[in-house]
XYZ file of C-alpha atoms in Angstrom:
679
model
C -43.892 -22.257 -23.753
C -42.564 -23.706 -20.403
C -44.281 -23.244 -16.619
C -41.500 -20.323 -16.096
C -42.310 -18.791 -18.962
C -46.332 -18.943 -17.982
C -45.405 -17.868 -15.018
C -43.509 -14.882 -16.425
C -46.276 -14.234 -18.776
C -48.943 -14.376 -16.129
C -47.084 -11.917 -14.159
C -46.673 -9.574 -16.331
C -50.642 -9.948 -17.501
C -51.497 -9.579 -13.837
C -48.844 -6.408 -13.437
C -50.715 -4.744 -16.331
C -54.551 -4.961 -15.797
C -55.873 -2.214 -13.819
C -57.789 -2.700 -10.725
C -61.282 -1.326 -10.367
C -59.955 2.008 -8.164
C -57.766 2.650 -10.280
C -58.905 4.158 -13.952
C -58.514 7.968 -12.902
C -54.531 6.874 -12.839
C -54.561 5.572 -16.390
C -56.976 8.844 -17.023
C -53.367 10.959 -15.484
C -51.465 8.585 -17.837
C -53.162 9.191 -21.212
C -53.702 13.164 -20.618
C -49.922 13.880 -19.442
C -48.245 10.992 -20.543
C -45.355 12.863 -22.879
C -44.381 14.795 -19.991
C -43.614 11.531 -17.936
C -40.959 10.459 -20.110
C -37.640 11.912 -18.482
C -33.884 11.445 -20.343
C -32.247 8.443 -18.622
C -29.000 9.929 -16.997
C -25.739 7.814 -18.163
C -22.755 6.598 -16.619
C -19.094 5.890 -17.831
C -17.796 2.545 -16.750
C -14.324 0.829 -17.481
C -14.392 -3.298 -17.698
C -11.417 -5.142 -15.742
C -10.778 -9.026 -16.489
C -10.926 -10.241 -12.676
C -10.376 -14.077 -11.595
C -10.744 -14.770 -16.181
C -13.798 -12.983 -16.603
C -15.237 -9.269 -17.194
C -16.222 -7.054 -14.816
C -17.572 -3.822 -15.141
C -16.843 -0.992 -13.006
C -17.888 2.486 -12.498
C -15.371 5.657 -12.925
C -16.096 7.788 -9.697
C -19.071 10.461 -9.513
C -16.074 13.306 -10.888
C -14.498 10.504 -13.648
C -18.079 10.402 -15.169
C -18.912 13.912 -15.107
C -15.479 15.242 -16.902
C -15.905 12.028 -19.396
C -19.518 13.254 -20.054
C -19.240 16.674 -20.422
C -16.342 15.750 -22.994
C -18.187 13.869 -24.336
C -21.201 16.421 -25.200
C -18.833 18.750 -25.464
C -17.941 17.629 -29.332
C -19.515 15.423 -31.866
C -15.837 13.985 -32.776
C -14.451 12.801 -30.071
C -11.650 11.189 -32.237
C -8.161 12.371 -30.417
C -9.922 13.873 -27.227
C -8.220 12.588 -24.371
C -9.330 12.761 -20.684
C -7.700 12.303 -17.153
C -8.835 9.633 -14.847
C -9.172 8.127 -11.520
C -6.194 10.922 -10.132
C -4.176 11.547 -13.207
C -3.217 7.818 -13.092
C -5.551 6.490 -16.332
C -6.361 8.074 -18.962
C -9.181 7.182 -21.383
C -8.649 7.700 -25.047
C -12.883 8.697 -25.579
C -12.791 8.016 -29.164
C -11.309 4.631 -28.473
C -13.205 4.329 -25.577
C -10.542 2.773 -23.872
C -8.360 3.374 -20.680
C -4.647 3.314 -20.668
C -2.547 3.404 -17.798
C 0.173 6.421 -17.123
C 2.625 5.025 -15.377
C 2.753 1.776 -15.554
C 2.018 -1.364 -18.371
C -1.492 -2.571 -17.802
C -3.569 -4.287 -20.046
C -6.350 -1.474 -21.768
C -9.632 -1.941 -20.874
C -12.911 -1.263 -22.065
C -14.858 2.451 -21.168
C -18.493 2.462 -22.278
C -21.627 5.265 -22.001
C -23.970 3.102 -19.935
C -27.804 3.229 -19.756
C -29.489 0.092 -19.940
C -27.918 -3.090 -17.860
C -29.110 -7.028 -17.198
C -28.441 -8.903 -14.337
C -25.662 -10.866 -14.835
C -25.665 -15.200 -14.542
C -23.452 -16.121 -11.484
C -22.604 -12.968 -9.391
C -26.054 -11.055 -9.659
C -23.619 -8.053 -10.852
C -25.237 -6.026 -13.930
C -23.802 -6.023 -16.926
C -24.290 -2.659 -19.369
C -25.628 -3.400 -22.853
C -23.908 -1.626 -25.206
C -24.324 1.906 -26.459
C -25.783 1.477 -29.436
C -28.171 -1.135 -28.295
C -28.893 1.281 -25.107
C -29.878 4.060 -27.363
C -32.273 1.485 -28.948
C -33.711 0.206 -25.839
C -34.003 3.522 -24.673
C -35.874 4.492 -27.903
C -38.598 2.231 -27.146
C -39.268 2.822 -23.669
C -39.426 6.499 -24.968
C -42.315 5.496 -26.907
C -44.071 3.058 -24.769
C -44.121 5.784 -21.774
C -45.327 8.184 -24.538
C -47.833 5.887 -26.163
C -48.853 3.802 -22.993
C -48.447 0.925 -24.993
C -45.918 -1.754 -23.093
C -45.034 -5.484 -23.978
C -42.431 -4.015 -26.215
C -40.315 -6.750 -27.307
C -36.533 -6.360 -29.092
C -33.822 -8.759 -29.961
C -30.528 -7.901 -28.606
C -27.502 -8.529 -31.340
C -26.552 -12.015 -29.665
C -30.408 -12.964 -31.112
C -32.200 -12.872 -27.347
C -35.667 -11.481 -26.129
C -36.139 -8.616 -24.709
C -39.900 -7.367 -23.321
C -40.875 -4.076 -21.659
C -43.389 -5.334 -19.407
C -44.273 -2.131 -17.941
C -41.465 0.657 -15.872
C -40.997 -1.493 -13.001
C -41.175 -4.866 -15.281
C -38.342 -5.138 -17.607
C -37.140 -8.819 -18.444
C -34.123 -10.243 -21.012
C -34.554 -13.984 -21.410
C -31.513 -15.935 -21.522
C -31.196 -18.825 -23.666
C -31.399 -22.818 -22.241
C -28.048 -23.841 -21.891
C -27.184 -26.766 -24.907
C -30.242 -25.302 -27.073
C -29.661 -25.726 -31.147
C -28.091 -23.134 -31.927
C -28.578 -24.075 -36.168
C -31.656 -22.224 -37.449
C -33.009 -21.096 -34.341
C -35.402 -18.386 -33.705
C -35.345 -16.170 -30.916
C -37.758 -17.055 -27.870
C -38.930 -15.927 -25.110
C -38.195 -19.456 -23.618
C -35.334 -19.045 -20.745
C -34.376 -18.002 -17.697
C -35.695 -14.566 -17.372
C -33.102 -11.628 -15.891
C -33.749 -8.497 -14.258
C -33.620 -4.986 -16.652
C -33.052 -1.960 -15.372
C -32.480 1.581 -17.095
C -30.230 3.607 -15.241
C -26.906 3.578 -12.741
C -29.398 5.149 -10.017
C -31.654 1.586 -10.107
C -28.818 -0.898 -9.524
C -27.107 -1.955 -6.566
C -23.078 -0.795 -7.460
C -21.371 1.496 -5.534
C -19.860 4.965 -6.108
C -16.927 5.862 -5.607
C -16.392 9.729 -4.794
C -13.805 11.511 -6.235
C -10.670 11.628 -5.143
C -9.165 15.755 -4.123
C -7.225 17.008 -6.986
C -4.327 18.915 -5.011
C -1.576 16.357 -4.277
C 0.875 17.132 -1.594
C 3.390 14.396 -1.303
C 4.328 11.371 -3.942
C 5.405 8.399 -2.386
C 7.090 5.602 -4.602
C 6.181 1.660 -3.368
C 8.459 -0.857 -4.264
C 7.089 -4.583 -4.289
C 8.885 -7.479 -2.446
C 9.658 -10.622 -3.863
C 7.518 -12.640 -6.890
C 5.002 -11.011 -9.171
C 1.663 -11.122 -6.214
C 1.850 -9.364 -3.235
C -0.810 -10.583 -0.703
C -2.113 -14.015 -0.607
C -5.560 -13.182 -3.045
C -2.000 -13.109 -5.243
C -2.806 -9.608 -6.738
C 0.044 -7.382 -8.510
C 1.454 -4.628 -6.977
C -0.805 -2.109 -8.791
C -3.402 -3.285 -6.974
C -2.396 -3.623 -3.129
C -1.236 0.035 -3.257
C -4.741 0.709 -4.741
C -6.022 -0.623 -1.583
C -3.438 1.558 0.185
C -4.121 4.541 -1.507
C -7.677 3.674 -0.794
C -7.273 3.088 3.110
C -5.299 6.930 2.746
C -8.176 8.688 1.625
C -10.470 7.031 3.752
C -8.032 8.098 6.933
C -7.998 11.847 5.497
C -11.225 12.242 5.836
C -11.580 11.262 8.950
C -8.152 11.659 10.905
C -7.963 15.031 8.881
C -10.922 16.719 8.819
C -10.486 20.010 10.065
C -7.624 20.353 7.420
C -9.426 19.314 4.714
C -12.345 22.135 5.341
C -10.227 24.422 5.563
C -8.771 22.986 1.418
C -4.537 22.940 3.923
C -4.336 19.437 2.524
C -5.681 17.684 -0.469
C -3.862 13.947 -0.814
C -0.816 11.599 -0.984
C -0.362 9.933 -4.410
C 1.226 6.490 -3.811
C 2.450 4.997 -7.247
C 3.899 1.580 -7.760
C 7.117 0.771 -8.676
C 7.822 -3.126 -10.209
C 10.808 -4.281 -10.845
C 9.771 -8.269 -11.121
C 8.656 -8.093 -15.028
C 11.644 -6.714 -16.274
C 14.088 -9.317 -14.038
C 11.905 -12.142 -15.597
C 11.901 -10.619 -19.011
C 15.402 -10.894 -19.341
C 15.468 -14.751 -20.614
C 16.516 -16.360 -17.144
C 12.934 -17.849 -16.542
C 14.302 -20.039 -19.915
C 16.681 -20.926 -18.617
C 15.682 -21.980 -15.785
C 13.343 -23.824 -17.207
C 15.652 -26.111 -18.523
C 17.496 -26.877 -15.794
C 13.816 -28.005 -13.555
C 12.615 -31.082 -12.770
C 8.998 -32.139 -14.283
C 8.190 -32.833 -10.071
C 5.939 -30.961 -8.544
C 5.610 -28.741 -10.920
C 2.919 -26.090 -9.162
C 6.129 -25.442 -6.200
C 8.948 -25.267 -8.404
C 7.113 -22.635 -10.900
C 6.463 -20.793 -7.559
C 10.035 -20.833 -6.573
C 11.712 -20.130 -9.702
C 8.980 -17.331 -10.102
C 9.499 -15.900 -6.036
C 11.822 -17.797 -3.931
C 14.547 -17.092 -6.424
C 14.028 -13.301 -6.592
C 16.253 -12.922 -3.443
C 18.878 -15.531 -5.209
C 19.116 -12.891 -7.933
C 19.377 -10.098 -5.644
C 22.164 -11.496 -3.950
C 23.757 -12.377 -7.957
C 26.190 -9.259 -8.965
C 24.331 -9.466 -12.318
C 20.998 -9.868 -11.614
C 21.592 -7.231 -8.891
C 22.843 -4.983 -10.899
C 19.301 -5.588 -13.165
C 16.809 -4.719 -9.916
C 18.472 -1.511 -9.071
C 18.784 -0.675 -12.568
C 15.041 -1.102 -12.889
C 14.003 0.131 -9.469
C 16.203 3.408 -9.897
C 15.141 4.191 -14.184
C 12.097 3.510 -13.232
C 11.252 5.965 -10.280
C 12.962 8.733 -12.343
C 10.911 8.163 -14.867
C 7.907 8.491 -13.153
C 8.875 11.264 -11.385
C 9.475 12.967 -14.391
C 6.502 11.777 -15.796
C 4.869 12.721 -13.021
C 5.924 16.269 -13.076
C 4.972 16.384 -16.442
C 1.737 16.026 -16.187
C 1.259 18.200 -12.814
C 3.009 21.031 -13.435
C 1.938 23.074 -9.985
C 2.932 20.650 -7.818
C 5.759 21.487 -5.119
C 4.955 18.726 -2.755
C 7.976 16.620 -1.777
C 8.672 12.886 -2.291
C 8.812 9.868 0.112
C 9.594 6.186 -0.687
C 8.600 2.908 0.542
C 9.562 -0.921 0.318
C 7.908 -4.090 1.225
C 10.047 -6.860 2.168
C 12.746 -7.429 -0.231
C 12.420 -3.988 -2.119
C 13.000 -2.823 1.068
C 16.596 -4.084 1.260
C 16.622 -2.394 -2.273
C 16.343 0.619 -1.506
C 17.972 1.006 1.639
C 21.061 -0.305 -0.170
C 20.060 3.017 -2.731
C 19.368 4.944 -0.129
C 23.133 4.383 1.334
C 24.702 4.491 -1.963
C 23.590 8.133 -2.415
C 25.589 11.186 -3.045
C 23.861 14.244 -1.291
C 24.484 17.059 -4.895
C 25.235 20.022 -2.365
C 28.617 18.177 -1.661
C 31.578 19.190 -2.886
C 32.688 15.707 -5.527
C 36.189 15.930 -6.006
C 36.158 12.307 -7.431
C 34.874 13.829 -10.670
C 37.758 16.571 -11.178
C 40.154 13.433 -10.522
C 42.335 13.145 -13.127
C 41.697 9.283 -13.790
C 38.241 7.426 -13.781
C 37.485 4.086 -12.608
C 36.806 2.452 -16.030
C 40.850 3.805 -16.830
C 42.322 2.319 -13.707
C 40.092 -1.099 -14.701
C 41.767 -0.914 -17.895
C 45.318 -0.808 -15.708
C 43.991 -3.695 -14.670
C 43.525 -2.650 -10.669
C 41.008 -4.953 -9.008
C 37.736 -3.230 -7.426
C 39.340 -2.842 -3.778
C 42.731 -0.466 -4.229
C 39.948 1.287 -7.128
C 37.843 2.057 -5.085
C 40.515 3.379 -2.787
C 42.156 5.569 -5.287
C 38.850 7.103 -6.463
C 37.771 7.628 -2.652
C 41.015 8.960 -1.929
C 40.847 11.930 -4.926
C 36.784 12.378 -3.898
C 38.247 13.089 0.149
C 41.463 14.525 -0.262
C 42.497 12.736 2.913
C 46.005 11.507 3.907
C 44.751 7.393 4.735
C 47.779 6.545 5.632
C 46.498 5.596 8.766
C 44.576 3.140 8.870
C 46.556 -0.609 9.378
C 46.697 -2.248 6.847
C 44.311 -5.203 8.609
C 41.482 -3.120 9.095
C 42.032 -2.590 5.022
C 41.483 -5.928 4.154
C 38.797 -6.695 6.181
C 36.474 -3.785 4.765
C 37.409 -4.910 1.668
C 37.373 -8.381 1.892
C 33.801 -8.291 3.300
C 31.917 -5.421 1.347
C 32.326 -2.997 4.326
C 32.901 0.823 5.013
C 36.170 2.106 4.349
C 36.240 4.517 7.801
C 38.751 7.104 9.188
C 41.560 6.544 11.019
C 39.292 8.321 13.471
C 37.630 4.978 14.275
C 37.870 2.084 15.695
C 35.530 -0.332 14.353
C 35.540 -1.136 11.097
C 33.043 -3.209 10.945
C 30.157 -0.225 11.307
C 28.460 2.125 9.184
C 29.828 5.372 10.238
C 28.710 9.131 9.997
C 30.459 10.245 13.171
C 31.194 14.674 13.658
C 31.694 16.806 11.057
C 34.369 14.168 9.030
C 33.707 13.855 5.513
C 34.035 9.840 5.165
C 34.856 7.228 2.813
C 32.295 5.229 0.445
C 30.080 3.435 3.210
C 29.746 1.115 0.139
C 27.480 -1.585 2.076
C 25.829 -3.498 -0.668
C 26.930 -5.955 -3.604
C 30.900 -5.320 -3.930
C 30.216 -4.952 -7.854
C 27.361 -3.113 -8.003
C 27.299 0.444 -9.756
C 24.339 2.039 -7.716
C 22.483 4.674 -10.288
C 21.416 8.463 -8.762
C 17.762 9.241 -7.719
C 17.315 12.744 -9.754
C 15.455 13.781 -6.725
C 15.856 13.421 -2.368
C 13.242 11.673 -0.389
C 12.186 12.917 2.830
C 11.312 9.778 4.858
C 11.713 5.610 3.869
C 9.204 3.803 4.970
C 9.829 -0.054 5.141
C 7.392 -2.665 5.392
C 8.048 -6.222 6.949
C 11.508 -5.769 6.282
C 14.895 -7.761 6.560
C 17.179 -5.298 6.540
C 18.870 -6.072 9.796
C 18.980 -9.579 9.044
C 21.098 -8.696 5.659
C 23.523 -6.407 6.903
C 24.581 -8.912 9.476
C 24.664 -11.437 7.210
C 27.071 -9.362 5.428
C 29.363 -9.319 8.563
C 27.980 -5.183 9.413
C 27.881 -5.438 13.154
C 27.071 -2.137 14.367
C 25.234 1.049 12.787
C 27.041 4.119 13.953
C 24.972 6.378 16.147
C 26.053 9.353 14.179
C 25.185 7.502 10.527
C 22.461 9.136 8.508
C 21.316 8.048 5.017
C 23.391 10.645 2.631
C 20.210 12.400 1.015
C 17.243 10.895 2.834
C 16.191 12.357 6.338
C 13.690 9.964 7.639
C 13.740 6.182 8.290
C 10.781 4.157 9.561
C 11.153 0.410 10.070
C 7.139 -1.289 10.746
C 6.731 -4.256 10.478
C 3.520 -6.745 12.466
C 5.109 -8.651 15.728
C 4.771 -12.130 14.002
C 5.773 -11.188 10.407
C 8.308 -13.962 9.784
C 10.610 -11.813 7.107
C 10.572 -8.521 9.435
C 13.616 -8.168 11.568
C 14.945 -4.858 13.571
C 17.224 -1.990 13.343
C 17.985 -0.703 16.599
C 19.856 -2.632 18.446
C 22.364 -2.681 16.000
C 22.904 0.725 17.084
C 22.268 0.381 20.205
C 23.596 -3.586 20.980
C 24.024 -3.139 24.343
C 21.159 -2.704 25.399
C 17.932 -4.288 25.321
C 14.609 -2.597 25.024
C 10.951 -2.500 23.062
C 10.506 -0.722 19.924
C 7.565 1.785 19.305
C 3.909 0.256 19.407
C 2.018 2.129 16.706
C -1.527 2.813 18.303
C -4.816 1.135 16.721
C -6.080 3.818 14.344
C -8.614 4.758 16.500
C -6.625 5.830 19.361
C -5.058 3.342 22.503
C -4.019 -0.316 22.413
C -6.549 -2.974 21.340
C -8.517 -4.557 23.972
C -6.955 -7.972 24.644
C -3.288 -5.751 24.670
C -4.748 -3.765 27.458
C -6.412 -6.756 29.354
C -2.988 -8.690 28.791
C -0.807 -5.661 30.028
C -3.640 -4.844 33.405
C -2.985 -8.809 34.431
C 0.713 -8.446 33.693
C 0.792 -5.243 36.234
C -1.780 -6.840 38.579
C 0.439 -10.053 38.920
C 3.273 -7.972 39.190
C 1.569 -6.384 42.538
C 0.381 -9.163 43.752
C 4.046 -10.278 43.832
C 5.344 -7.222 45.322
C 2.781 -7.090 47.966
C 3.531 -11.250 48.813
C 7.063 -10.424 49.113
C 6.597 -7.707 50.933
C 4.183 -9.387 53.574
C 6.679 -12.093 53.101
C 9.398 -9.576 54.456
C 7.687 -7.661 56.962
C 7.259 -11.576 58.348
C 10.875 -12.613 58.799
C 11.805 -9.481 60.291
C 9.171 -9.116 63.465
C 10.779 -13.363 63.809
C 14.784 -11.761 64.057
C 13.899 -7.803 65.504
C 16.545 -6.934 68.343
C 15.724 -7.118 71.917
C 13.461 -4.238 73.448
C 15.590 -1.104 73.810
C 17.519 -1.921 70.667
C 14.356 -1.592 68.536
C 13.359 1.472 70.429
C 16.709 2.759 68.852
C 15.880 1.509 65.395
C 12.575 3.079 65.753
C 14.186 6.089 66.825
C 16.914 6.241 63.783
C 13.782 5.834 61.108
C 11.731 7.913 62.800
C 14.584 10.555 61.513
C 14.706 9.433 58.458
C 12.730 11.064 55.699
C 10.086 9.693 53.942
C 10.991 8.226 50.562
C 9.357 10.211 47.678
C 7.138 7.962 45.237
C 8.419 6.946 42.461
C 7.084 9.577 39.074
C 4.325 8.819 37.489
C 5.189 8.537 33.198
C 3.670 11.514 31.566
C 1.222 10.689 29.164
C 2.333 10.883 25.880
C 0.782 13.998 23.838
C -1.864 14.127 21.308
C -4.352 11.225 21.385
C -2.055 9.024 18.839
C 1.059 9.056 20.013
C 3.955 6.126 19.975
C 4.441 4.231 23.351
C 7.186 1.475 23.760
C 5.468 -1.437 23.121
C 6.385 -3.520 26.867
C 4.175 -4.077 29.727
C 6.631 -2.469 32.537
C 6.205 1.722 33.248
C 9.772 2.045 34.039
C 10.870 0.197 31.213
C 8.508 2.180 28.723
C 9.962 5.051 30.522
C 13.074 4.161 29.395
C 12.671 2.412 26.467
C 10.764 6.000 25.083
C 14.055 8.334 26.811
C 16.695 6.158 24.656
C 19.025 7.340 21.706
C 19.648 5.517 18.953
C 21.258 8.015 16.542
C 20.429 9.882 13.398
C 19.291 7.462 11.346
C 15.788 8.774 11.449
C 16.189 11.858 12.408
C 17.141 11.205 16.257
C 13.771 9.780 16.423
C 13.174 6.005 17.207
C 12.873 3.705 14.098
C 11.180 0.295 15.103
C 7.942 0.414 14.652
C 5.462 -2.915 15.947
C 1.740 -2.959 14.428
C -0.703 -4.944 17.287
C -1.546 -8.194 16.537
C -5.409 -8.630 15.711
C -7.417 -10.666 19.103
C -7.599 -13.533 16.692
C -4.111 -13.340 15.836
C -3.010 -13.428 19.294
C -4.110 -17.138 19.917
C -1.576 -18.733 17.315
C 0.818 -16.847 16.180
C 2.576 -19.258 13.655
C -0.691 -19.879 11.578
C -1.638 -15.962 10.567
C 2.696 -15.461 10.366
C 2.186 -15.446 6.484
C -0.682 -13.292 6.529
C 1.036 -10.959 9.057
C 3.805 -10.179 6.252
C 1.194 -9.266 3.794
C -1.212 -7.711 5.851
C 0.444 -3.949 5.544
C -0.701 -3.108 2.163
C -4.943 -3.002 3.939
C -3.450 -1.868 7.638
C -5.709 1.670 8.523
C -2.029 1.698 11.362
C 0.431 1.185 9.114
C -1.185 3.548 6.373
C -2.225 6.380 8.751
C 1.402 6.275 10.640
C 3.021 7.070 6.930
C -0.004 10.010 6.414
C 1.048 11.300 9.987
C 5.043 11.380 9.454
C 4.773 12.878 5.867
C 2.076 15.867 7.155
C 4.144 16.476 9.894
C 6.427 17.612 7.815
C 3.950 20.600 6.576
C 3.165 21.210 10.174
C -0.688 19.851 10.068
C -1.317 16.936 12.750
C -3.579 14.625 13.237
C -7.618 15.757 14.734
C -8.250 15.605 18.572
C -10.859 13.326 19.046
C -14.476 14.958 19.696
C -15.026 14.823 23.463
């Protein structure tokens, strides 16, 4: 036997040998041995492949309890399906498999776990199979009942497990590289700890999610299959976003939860990258891709080219069709699985995903409006078969739809609008390079997306559109759109929040396109614990101090200059008398503090400029509210904004400040507000 094995054997014998003062304890064990055994409490786990290795993850306490109830209710579990994870997954008990409901994902194995052993490298506990756990439990029961320990078992892969005593149970793992030909199970090798029951292992078991769903949010990803620096998918990133929202509901909406006014917000991912790259375009790209710098070229083909795909009419149609059809499909499925759902729907997009959603929303039609184009005697297909080009076809169809005479539009404006695919506006609008919706007039088709793309309809009307790290402003400018009319609003969506990190290299503002002649700061998103971050307050304080010092110095210099250039004494008396008659100037009003402890304030350092920025009119794109909202950078990020630029574009998934803004605006629709902090 090896030295390690001898040491383990000595340890086991020393643990089992009774001391001189422990005879009474053993008498108690002999008398009440049968009463000491208690059945083990099972907990359900599922297996995920993370970084190319199996990881066993516990279900939350409520899901595990429901699975155990379903397991014990019937002897035959075949056909038994239990929804878990807030209804996003179904567990088929008979198959012991877990399937995603709303998106494509590899099925994962499910296991009813009672016995565990410590893994090789990460020190995480791994559950034994259900059948072998049953053998371990039966052996343990006999050992406790008869007080006969040092029981040996052989695992299915011919490894030895020894139950030395209730506190010491060991699994001997074979030495790497040992000869397996004709070998017999042995106690040689590195011992691993064995534990009975999930309560004896170090694992975090999450709490369950509220059953009631108040609001549904679809989340659309940007370029590429990976959505963060850890190269995780949109499903994993939205899981983080949802997890942050559940924590914030407990801390910032605690009163509403205790009064059972709210449940939770469900966030569901929408994937368009996989359907796009399954069209065969990747095969075509591989044929023309150079063999050098293979990894960089693969990254370019799989990620960066998504921007060019969206600018291609052919693949843009594929992308918008995929996004719209996926959201419609998931929405129908969600209603089938949640028939009592009465909440609203919002949509959120990250990076290029926000542009896709913006183009979809600007090309929606309000179903409540009278759609005269459907009553037209000819359709777009009819006009196309007649050989009429795209621009004139749109004019003819829009004429029927609006019932308006467009003769007042001058020819140059028509050509400008159609040539750059900009709005064809009514004769009352002077600027043709704008999105317009002023007054009560019924304007023609906006069509700021691709000219040859037919944008599908959504089967619901979103309440709010959230854009994270969005390049919408840049794309609109590149398309030739100079300004957005203040009266324009999305046809079927009332709210629009453009949220970005100050160092995000992909993000652009929207408000300067609505108010192009005024420079003003975006609204600053408060820290989720309130106020500004300390380094920002310090910087703002130093700025104010320097401004005050500068003003005091200038005032002193002016007074000194006046003392050198003052008039003779009689004239000075007259001047002083006239000055005494003048009323004292009124002090400048102090800007009012925003109502509520978690309120948006302009991001500038000047109080006067901030007051002006807070009251500026940015139009109806967000229902009269401000549109641009900037996050506060972390202290470490402020040292080098270039170093954290890429991370800033991918920070939104785990940003408490971003999630809290989303929750605040969603629940504000229902008349539910954030808790006031304890005084």
